[in-house]
Coordinates of C-alpha atoms in Angstrom, one line a residue:
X273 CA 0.0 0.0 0.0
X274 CA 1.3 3.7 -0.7
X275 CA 2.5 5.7 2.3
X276 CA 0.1 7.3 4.7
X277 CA -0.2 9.8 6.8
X278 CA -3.9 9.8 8.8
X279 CA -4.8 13.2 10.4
X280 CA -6.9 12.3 13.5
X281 CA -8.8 15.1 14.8
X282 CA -10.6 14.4 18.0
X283 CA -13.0 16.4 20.1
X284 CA -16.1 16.4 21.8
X285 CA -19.1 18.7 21.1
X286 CA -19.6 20.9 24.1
X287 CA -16.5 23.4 23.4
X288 CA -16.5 26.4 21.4
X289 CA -17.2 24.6 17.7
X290 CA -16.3 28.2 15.6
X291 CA -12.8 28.1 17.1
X292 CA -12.1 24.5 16.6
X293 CA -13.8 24.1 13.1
X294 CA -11.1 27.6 12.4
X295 CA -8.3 25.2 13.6
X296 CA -9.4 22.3 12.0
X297 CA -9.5 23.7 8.9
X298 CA -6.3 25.9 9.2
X299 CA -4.6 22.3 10.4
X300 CA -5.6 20.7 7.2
X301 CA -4.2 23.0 5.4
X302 CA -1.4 23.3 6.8
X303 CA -0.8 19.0 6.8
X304 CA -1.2 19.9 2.8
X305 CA 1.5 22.0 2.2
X306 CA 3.9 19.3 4.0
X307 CA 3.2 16.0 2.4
X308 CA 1.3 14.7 -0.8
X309 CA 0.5 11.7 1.2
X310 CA -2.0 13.2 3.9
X311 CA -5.5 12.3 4.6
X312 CA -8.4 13.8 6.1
X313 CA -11.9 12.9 7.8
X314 CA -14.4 15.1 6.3
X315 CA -15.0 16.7 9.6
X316 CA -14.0 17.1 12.9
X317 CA -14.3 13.5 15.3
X318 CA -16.6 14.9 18.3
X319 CA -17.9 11.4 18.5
X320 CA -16.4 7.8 18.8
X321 CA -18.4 6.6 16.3
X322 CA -17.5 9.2 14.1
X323 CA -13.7 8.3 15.4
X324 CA -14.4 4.9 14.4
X325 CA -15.8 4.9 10.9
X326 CA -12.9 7.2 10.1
X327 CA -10.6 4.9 11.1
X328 CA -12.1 2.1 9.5
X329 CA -10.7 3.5 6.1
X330 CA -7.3 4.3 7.3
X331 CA -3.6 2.0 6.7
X332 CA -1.9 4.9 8.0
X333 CA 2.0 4.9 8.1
X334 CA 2.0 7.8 10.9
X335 CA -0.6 9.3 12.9
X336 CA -1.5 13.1 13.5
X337 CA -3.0 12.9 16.9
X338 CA -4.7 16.3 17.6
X339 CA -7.1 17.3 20.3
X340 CA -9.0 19.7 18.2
X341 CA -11.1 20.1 21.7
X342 CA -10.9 18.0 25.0
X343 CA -11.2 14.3 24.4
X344 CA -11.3 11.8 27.1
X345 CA -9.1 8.7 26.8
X346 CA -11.4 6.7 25.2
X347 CA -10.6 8.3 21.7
X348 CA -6.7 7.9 21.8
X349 CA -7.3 4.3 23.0
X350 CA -9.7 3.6 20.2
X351 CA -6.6 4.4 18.1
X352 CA -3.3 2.7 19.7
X353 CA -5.7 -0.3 19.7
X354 CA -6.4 -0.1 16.1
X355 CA -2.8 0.9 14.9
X356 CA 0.5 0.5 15.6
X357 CA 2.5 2.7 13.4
X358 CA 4.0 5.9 15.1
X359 CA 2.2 8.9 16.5
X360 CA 2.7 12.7 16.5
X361 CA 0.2 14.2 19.4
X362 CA -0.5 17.8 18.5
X363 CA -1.8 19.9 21.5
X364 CA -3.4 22.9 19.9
X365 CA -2.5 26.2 21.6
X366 CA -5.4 27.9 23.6
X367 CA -6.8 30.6 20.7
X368 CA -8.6 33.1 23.3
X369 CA -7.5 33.7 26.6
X370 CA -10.3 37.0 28.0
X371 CA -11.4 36.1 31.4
X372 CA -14.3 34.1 29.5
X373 CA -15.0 30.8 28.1
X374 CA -12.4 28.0 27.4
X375 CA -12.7 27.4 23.9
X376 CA -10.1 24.3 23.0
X377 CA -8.6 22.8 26.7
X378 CA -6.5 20.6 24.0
X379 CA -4.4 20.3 26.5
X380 CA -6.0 18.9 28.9
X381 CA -7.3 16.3 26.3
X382 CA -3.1 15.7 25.4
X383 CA -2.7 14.6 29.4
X384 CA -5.8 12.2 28.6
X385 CA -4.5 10.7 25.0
X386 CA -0.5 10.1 26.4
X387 CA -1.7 9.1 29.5
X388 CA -3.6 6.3 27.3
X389 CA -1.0 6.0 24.7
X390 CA 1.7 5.5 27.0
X391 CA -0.3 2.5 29.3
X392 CA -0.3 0.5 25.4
X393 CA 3.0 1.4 24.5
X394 CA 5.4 2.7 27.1
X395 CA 6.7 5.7 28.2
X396 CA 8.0 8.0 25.2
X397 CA 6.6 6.2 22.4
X398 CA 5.5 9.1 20.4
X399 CA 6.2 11.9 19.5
X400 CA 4.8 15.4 20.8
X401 CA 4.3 19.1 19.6
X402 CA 2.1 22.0 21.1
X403 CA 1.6 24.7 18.9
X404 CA -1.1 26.6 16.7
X405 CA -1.3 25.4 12.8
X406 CA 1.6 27.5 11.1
X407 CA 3.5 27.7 13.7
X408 CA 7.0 27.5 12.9
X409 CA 8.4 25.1 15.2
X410 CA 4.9 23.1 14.6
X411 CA 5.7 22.7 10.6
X412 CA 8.8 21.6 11.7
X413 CA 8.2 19.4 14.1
X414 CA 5.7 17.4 12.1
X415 CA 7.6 17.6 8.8
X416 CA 10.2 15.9 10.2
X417 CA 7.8 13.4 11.9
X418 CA 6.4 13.0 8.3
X419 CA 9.9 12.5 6.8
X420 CA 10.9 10.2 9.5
X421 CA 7.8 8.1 9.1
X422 CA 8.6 8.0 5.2
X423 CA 12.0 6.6 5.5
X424 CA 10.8 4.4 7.7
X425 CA 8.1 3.0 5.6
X426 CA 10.8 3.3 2.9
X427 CA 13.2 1.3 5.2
X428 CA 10.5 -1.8 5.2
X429 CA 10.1 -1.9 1.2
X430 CA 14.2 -1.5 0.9
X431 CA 15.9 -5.0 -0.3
X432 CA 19.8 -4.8 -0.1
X433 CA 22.0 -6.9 -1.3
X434 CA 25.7 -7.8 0.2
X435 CA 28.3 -8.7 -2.3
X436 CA 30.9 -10.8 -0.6
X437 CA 31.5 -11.0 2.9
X438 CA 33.5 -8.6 5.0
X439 CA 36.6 -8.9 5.3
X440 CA 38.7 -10.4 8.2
X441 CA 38.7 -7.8 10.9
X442 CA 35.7 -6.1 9.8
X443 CA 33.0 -8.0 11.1
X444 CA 31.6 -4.8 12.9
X445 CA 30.0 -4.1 9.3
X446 CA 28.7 -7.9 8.9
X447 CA 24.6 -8.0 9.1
X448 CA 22.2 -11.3 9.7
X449 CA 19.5 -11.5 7.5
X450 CA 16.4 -11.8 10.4
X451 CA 18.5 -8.8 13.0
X452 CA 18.1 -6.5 9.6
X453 CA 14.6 -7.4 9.2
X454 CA 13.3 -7.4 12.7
X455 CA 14.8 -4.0 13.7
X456 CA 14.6 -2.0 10.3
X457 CA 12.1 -4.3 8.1
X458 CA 14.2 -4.4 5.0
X459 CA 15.6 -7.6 3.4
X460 CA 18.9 -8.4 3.2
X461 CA 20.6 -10.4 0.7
X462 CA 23.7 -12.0 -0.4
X463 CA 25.8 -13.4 -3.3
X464 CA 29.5 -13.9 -3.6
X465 CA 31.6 -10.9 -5.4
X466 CA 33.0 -13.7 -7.6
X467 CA 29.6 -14.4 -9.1
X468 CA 29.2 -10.3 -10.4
X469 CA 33.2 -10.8 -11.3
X470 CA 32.3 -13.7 -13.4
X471 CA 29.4 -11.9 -15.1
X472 CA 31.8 -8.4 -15.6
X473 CA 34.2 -11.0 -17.6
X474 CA 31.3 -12.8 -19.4
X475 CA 30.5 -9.1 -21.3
X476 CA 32.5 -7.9 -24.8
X477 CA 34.3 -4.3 -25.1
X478 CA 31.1 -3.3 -27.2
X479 CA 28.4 -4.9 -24.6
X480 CA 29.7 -2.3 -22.1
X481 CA 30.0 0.3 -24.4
X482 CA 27.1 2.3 -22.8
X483 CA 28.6 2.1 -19.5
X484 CA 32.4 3.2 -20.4
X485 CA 30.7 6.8 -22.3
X486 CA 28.7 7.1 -19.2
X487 CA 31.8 7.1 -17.1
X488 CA 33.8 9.2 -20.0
X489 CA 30.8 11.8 -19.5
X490 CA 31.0 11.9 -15.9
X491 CA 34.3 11.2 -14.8
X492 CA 37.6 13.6 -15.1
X493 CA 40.7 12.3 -16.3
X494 CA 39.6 8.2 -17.4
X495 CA 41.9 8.8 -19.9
X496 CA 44.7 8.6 -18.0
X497 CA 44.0 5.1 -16.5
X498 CA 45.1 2.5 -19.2
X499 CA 42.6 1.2 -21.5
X500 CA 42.3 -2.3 -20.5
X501 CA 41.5 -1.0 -16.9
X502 CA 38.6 1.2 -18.0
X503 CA 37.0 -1.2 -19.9
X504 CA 37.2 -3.8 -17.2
X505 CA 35.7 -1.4 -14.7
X506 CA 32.8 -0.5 -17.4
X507 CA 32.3 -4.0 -17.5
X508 CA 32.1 -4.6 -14.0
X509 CA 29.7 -1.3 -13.5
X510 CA 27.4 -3.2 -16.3
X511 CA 27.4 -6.4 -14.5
X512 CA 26.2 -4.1 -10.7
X513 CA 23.6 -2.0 -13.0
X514 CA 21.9 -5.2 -13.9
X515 CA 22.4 -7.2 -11.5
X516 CA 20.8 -4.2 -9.2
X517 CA 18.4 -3.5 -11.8
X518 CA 17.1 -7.3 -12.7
X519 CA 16.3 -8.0 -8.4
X520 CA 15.0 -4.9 -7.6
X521 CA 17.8 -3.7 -5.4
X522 CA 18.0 -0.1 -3.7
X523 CA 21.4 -0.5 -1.7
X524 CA 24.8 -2.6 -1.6
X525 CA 27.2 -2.9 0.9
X526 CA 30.4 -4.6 -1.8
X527 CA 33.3 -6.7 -0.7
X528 CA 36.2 -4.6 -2.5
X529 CA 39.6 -5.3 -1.6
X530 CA 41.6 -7.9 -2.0
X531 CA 39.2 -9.3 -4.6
X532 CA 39.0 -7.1 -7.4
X533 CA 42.2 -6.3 -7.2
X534 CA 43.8 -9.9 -7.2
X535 CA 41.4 -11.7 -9.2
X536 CA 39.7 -9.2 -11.8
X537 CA 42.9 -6.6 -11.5
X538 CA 40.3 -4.1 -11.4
X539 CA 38.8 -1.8 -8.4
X540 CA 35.3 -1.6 -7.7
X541 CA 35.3 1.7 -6.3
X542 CA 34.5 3.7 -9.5
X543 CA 31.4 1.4 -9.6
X544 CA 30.1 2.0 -6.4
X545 CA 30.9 6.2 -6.8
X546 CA 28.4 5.9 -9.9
X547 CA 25.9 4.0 -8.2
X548 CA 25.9 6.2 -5.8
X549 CA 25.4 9.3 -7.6
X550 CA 22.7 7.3 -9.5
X551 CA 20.4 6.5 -6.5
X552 CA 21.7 3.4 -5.3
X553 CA 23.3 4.0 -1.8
X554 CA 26.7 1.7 -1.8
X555 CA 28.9 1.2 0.8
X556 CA 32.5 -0.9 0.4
X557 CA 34.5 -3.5 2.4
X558 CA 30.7 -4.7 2.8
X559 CA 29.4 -2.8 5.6
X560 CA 26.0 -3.5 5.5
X561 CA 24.9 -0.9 8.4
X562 CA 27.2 1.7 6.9
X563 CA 24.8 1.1 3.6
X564 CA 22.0 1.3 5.6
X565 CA 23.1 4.5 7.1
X566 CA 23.8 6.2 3.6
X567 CA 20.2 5.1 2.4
X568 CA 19.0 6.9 5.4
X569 CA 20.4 9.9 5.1
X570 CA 19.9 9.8 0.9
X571 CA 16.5 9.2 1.2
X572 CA 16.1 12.0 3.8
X573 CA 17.9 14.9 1.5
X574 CA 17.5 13.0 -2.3
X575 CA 21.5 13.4 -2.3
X576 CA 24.2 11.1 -2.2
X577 CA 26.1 10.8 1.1
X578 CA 29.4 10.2 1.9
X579 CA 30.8 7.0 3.4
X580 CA 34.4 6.9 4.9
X581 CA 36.5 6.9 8.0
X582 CA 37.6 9.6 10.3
X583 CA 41.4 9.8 9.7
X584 CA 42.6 12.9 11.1
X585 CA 41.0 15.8 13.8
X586 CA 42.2 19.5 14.2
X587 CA 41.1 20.4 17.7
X588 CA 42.0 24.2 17.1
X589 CA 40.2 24.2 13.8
X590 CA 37.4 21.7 15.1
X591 CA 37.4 19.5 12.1
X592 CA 37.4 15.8 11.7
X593 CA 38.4 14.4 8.0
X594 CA 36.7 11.8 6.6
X595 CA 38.2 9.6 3.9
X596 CA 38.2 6.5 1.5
X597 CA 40.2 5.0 -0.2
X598 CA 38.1 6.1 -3.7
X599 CA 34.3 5.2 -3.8
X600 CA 32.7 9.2 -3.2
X601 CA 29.9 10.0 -5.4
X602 CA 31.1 11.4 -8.4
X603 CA 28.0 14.0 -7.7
X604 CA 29.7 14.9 -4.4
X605 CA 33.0 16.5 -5.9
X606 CA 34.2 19.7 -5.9
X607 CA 33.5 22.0 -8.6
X608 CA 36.7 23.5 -9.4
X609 CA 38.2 19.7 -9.9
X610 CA 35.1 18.1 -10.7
X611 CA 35.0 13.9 -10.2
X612 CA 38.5 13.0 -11.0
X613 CA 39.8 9.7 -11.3
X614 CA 43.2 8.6 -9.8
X615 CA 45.1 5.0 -8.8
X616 CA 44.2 3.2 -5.6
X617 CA 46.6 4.9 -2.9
X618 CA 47.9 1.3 -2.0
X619 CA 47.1 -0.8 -4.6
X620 CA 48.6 1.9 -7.3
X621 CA 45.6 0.5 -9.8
X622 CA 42.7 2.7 -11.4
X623 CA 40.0 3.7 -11.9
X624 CA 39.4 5.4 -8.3
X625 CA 38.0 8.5 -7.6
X626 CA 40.3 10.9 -6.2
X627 CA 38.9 14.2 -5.5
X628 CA 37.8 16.5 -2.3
X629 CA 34.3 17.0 -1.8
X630 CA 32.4 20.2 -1.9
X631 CA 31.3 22.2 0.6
X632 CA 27.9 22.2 2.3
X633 CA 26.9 24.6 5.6
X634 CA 25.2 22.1 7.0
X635 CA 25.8 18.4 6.9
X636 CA 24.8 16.0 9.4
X637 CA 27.5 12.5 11.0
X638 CA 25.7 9.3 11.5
X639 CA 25.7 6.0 11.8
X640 CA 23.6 3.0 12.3
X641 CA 26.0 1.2 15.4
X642 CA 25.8 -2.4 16.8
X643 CA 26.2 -2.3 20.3
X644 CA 27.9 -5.6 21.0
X645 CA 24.8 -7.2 23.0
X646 CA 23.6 -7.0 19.7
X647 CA 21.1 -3.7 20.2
X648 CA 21.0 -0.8 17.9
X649 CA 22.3 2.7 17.9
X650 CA 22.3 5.9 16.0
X651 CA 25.6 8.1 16.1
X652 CA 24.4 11.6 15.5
X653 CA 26.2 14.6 15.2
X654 CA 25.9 18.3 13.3
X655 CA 28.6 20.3 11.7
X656 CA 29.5 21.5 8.3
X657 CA 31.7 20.6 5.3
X658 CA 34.2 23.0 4.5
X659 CA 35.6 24.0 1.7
X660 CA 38.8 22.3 1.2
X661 CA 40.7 20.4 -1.4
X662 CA 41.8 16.9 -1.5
X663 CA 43.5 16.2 2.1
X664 CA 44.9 12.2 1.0
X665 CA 44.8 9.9 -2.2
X666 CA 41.6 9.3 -2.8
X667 CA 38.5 10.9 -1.7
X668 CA 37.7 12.9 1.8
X669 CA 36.0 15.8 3.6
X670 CA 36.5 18.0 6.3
X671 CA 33.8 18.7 8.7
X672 CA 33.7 21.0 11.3
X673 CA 31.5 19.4 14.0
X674 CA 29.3 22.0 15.8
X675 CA 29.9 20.2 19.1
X676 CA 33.8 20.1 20.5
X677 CA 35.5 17.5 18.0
X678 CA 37.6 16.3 20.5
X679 CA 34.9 15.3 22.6
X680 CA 33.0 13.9 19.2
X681 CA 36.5 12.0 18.6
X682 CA 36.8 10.9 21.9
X683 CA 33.0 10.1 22.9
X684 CA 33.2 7.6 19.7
X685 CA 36.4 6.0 20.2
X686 CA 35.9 5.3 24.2
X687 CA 31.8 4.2 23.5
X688 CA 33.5 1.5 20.9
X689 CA 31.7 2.7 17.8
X690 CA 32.6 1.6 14.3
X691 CA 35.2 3.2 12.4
X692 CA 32.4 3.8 9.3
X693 CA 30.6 7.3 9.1
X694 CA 28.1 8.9 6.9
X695 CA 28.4 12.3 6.0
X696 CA 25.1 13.5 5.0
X697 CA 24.6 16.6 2.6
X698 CA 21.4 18.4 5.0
X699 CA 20.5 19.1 8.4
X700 CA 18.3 16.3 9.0
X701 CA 19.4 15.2 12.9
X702 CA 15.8 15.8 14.0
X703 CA 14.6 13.3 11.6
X704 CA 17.2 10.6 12.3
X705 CA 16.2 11.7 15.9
X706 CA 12.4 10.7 15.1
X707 CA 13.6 8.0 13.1
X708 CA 15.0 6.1 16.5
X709 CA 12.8 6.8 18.1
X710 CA 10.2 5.1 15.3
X711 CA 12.3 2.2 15.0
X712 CA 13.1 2.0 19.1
X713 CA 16.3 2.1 18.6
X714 CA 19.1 4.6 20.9
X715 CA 19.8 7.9 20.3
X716 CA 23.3 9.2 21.0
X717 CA 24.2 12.6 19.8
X718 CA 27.0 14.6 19.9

């Protein structure tokens, strides 16, 4: 079923009906300037069996709780026992105060519907916002409750695929199947890098024909890698392409070294930069929650995100520098050098991207950890990427963290995080914040 979001607003019919009909209707339209995917009763709910046959048409993906008026805990509980997808309660804010008649008491009724929505689901299971339609921090607030909700639901339809297994010493990134599904609802696959590196060998020089001009398009400086190595990598990026297209796959997390280099003498990491700028979030030495975290923050800004590993801090400058070895989206270079294409730095073979990103003002760190009792985590912290070139071979940024970096540096290293991060193009920490919060999973944020 498409996404949903179900705007519930409940009342009863002894308060001040012109104010709350004025809030319901400036509520709606508000709701329809945020998402396509919002529906609406026809009226106001002052009734539980007007509660009920609205519900009755619902699937709803996340609900907008409001207490247009008072409403005793029998309406909210009509809902949690209905539904089980996460909740936004909206307290509306009192319209009149004069010395005269309470119009709303919404918030009274919010004390009513938490009180009953925390006895079915526990304390903090939902999420809350008090505020007059238009508010600013109430568009806010529920966008990012909608856009949370929509990842989420995006999450569940998501099937990834890992290509190879990790490699030894990098089990941190390693995923099982039913712990993938369970916590985040997507389906994880696998096949062996050999059986894509088969495929890649199986094509002609005119069967991935398509694939090397797309790269020659894209890409600065191919030229320079020799010619057997660019067709090789075209033929590999074909045999990714269908192999992702043909199964209906919207992330990869890809074994990389010492494979491709020792048995197809060609990198993947050009592959996975294009992917990446093409929609697919793909993540190398086949971390499969470091892919997960990229399609999170992608599918929360529409951009690519960059994956890598915090290689060097500044504490006077407040910067961490994130790098790889060469997989960046192409789409994530800087202008000025635009997506060039260099050598491994240790391996000495091409084609790699080798390039510094651009800049961004604000960009958001995370991660999707695994605590080691087996429990999930999200790493979250705020900063921006700077405008700097190239800091080592192959591809990095500089952030400037807007919390101490020392003490993002050193929280991460002493709470025994992974050394994978996501650099996401957007401020979107409220959302992963909702997100965790969706998904019950921790929140740590630096």
């Amino acid at each position: 079923m498409a996404f949903q979001v179900a705007y519930v607003p409940i009342g009863v019919g002894t308060f001040h009906l012109e104010s709350a009909q004025d809030q319901f209707d400036r509520s709606v339209a508000m709701l329809k300037t945020l998402s396509d995917d919002c529906v609406f009763p026809e009226k106001m709910l002052l009734t539980i069996d007007d509660l009920d046959a609205y519900l009755d048409t619902l699937h709803p993906d996340l609900i907008v709780l409001q207490n247009i008026t008072f409403a005793n805990a029998a309406y909210a509980s009509e809902v949690v026992k209905r539904f089980t997808c996460p909740i936004v309660l909206w307290t509306l804010r009192e319209p009149v105060i004069d010395g005269t008649r309470l119009r709303l008491n919404s918030l009274t009724g919010a004390y009513s519907a938490a009180n009953a929505i925390t006895a079915f689901r526990g304390e903090g299971k939902f999420e809350y916002i008090f505020g007059a339609p238009g508010e600013e921090e109430v568009v806010n607030e529920i966008g990012a409750a909608i856009r949370a909700a929509k990842v989420k639901d995006d999450l569940n339809r998501l099937k990834m695929v890992s290509i190879g297994h990790t490699p030894q010493g990098f089990g941190f990134g390693r995923a099982l199947d039913a712990e993938m599904m369970h916590t985040f609802g997507t389906t994880l696959e696998s096949i062996e890098a050999r059986e894509l590196i088969e495929t890649a060998k199986g094509y002609t020089d005119e069967e991935a024909t398509a694939e090397l001009e797309e790269a020659r398009r894209t890409l600065v400086g191919l030229d320079t890698i020799p010619e057997k190595n660019a067709v090789d990598f075209a033929r590999l990026y074909k045999a990714y392409k269908q192999y992702v297209g043909a199964n209906h796959i919207g992330a990869i997390c890809s074994r990389c070294w010492p494979d491709f280099f020792t048995s197809f003498g060609t990198p993947v990491c050009t592959v996975l930069s294009l992917l990446n700028a093409n929609g697919v979030s793909a993540s190398c030495e086949s971390d499969a929650y470091g892919t997960l975290s990229m399609f999170i923050g992608s599918q929360l800004t529409g951009k690519a995100c960059f994956f890598g590993d915090p290689v060097s801090m500044d504490e006077k400058e407040g910067t961490v520098t994130f790098w790889h070895c060469g997989m960046a989206a192409c789409n994530l270079a800087r202008k000025d050098t635009g997506a060039q294409v260099g050598v491994h730095p240790n391996r000495k073979i091409g084609p790699v991207m080798d390039f510094g990103c651009e800049a961004c003002e604000q960009v958001t760190l995370f991660r999707v950890g695994r605590k080691p009792d087996g429990s999930f985590r999200f790493f979250i912290a705020e900063g921006a990427a700077l405008d700097k070139p190239k800091q080592f071979n192959g591809t990095s940024v500089v952030v400037r963290t807007n919390g101490n970096a020392k003490d993002v540096v050193y929280g991460t290293v002493k709470g025994g995080w992974e050394p994978h991060y996501v650099v996401v193009y957007g401020a979107v920490a409220n959302e992963l914040e909702k997100l965790g919060r969706m998904l019950d999973v921790e929140i740590c944020k630096f």
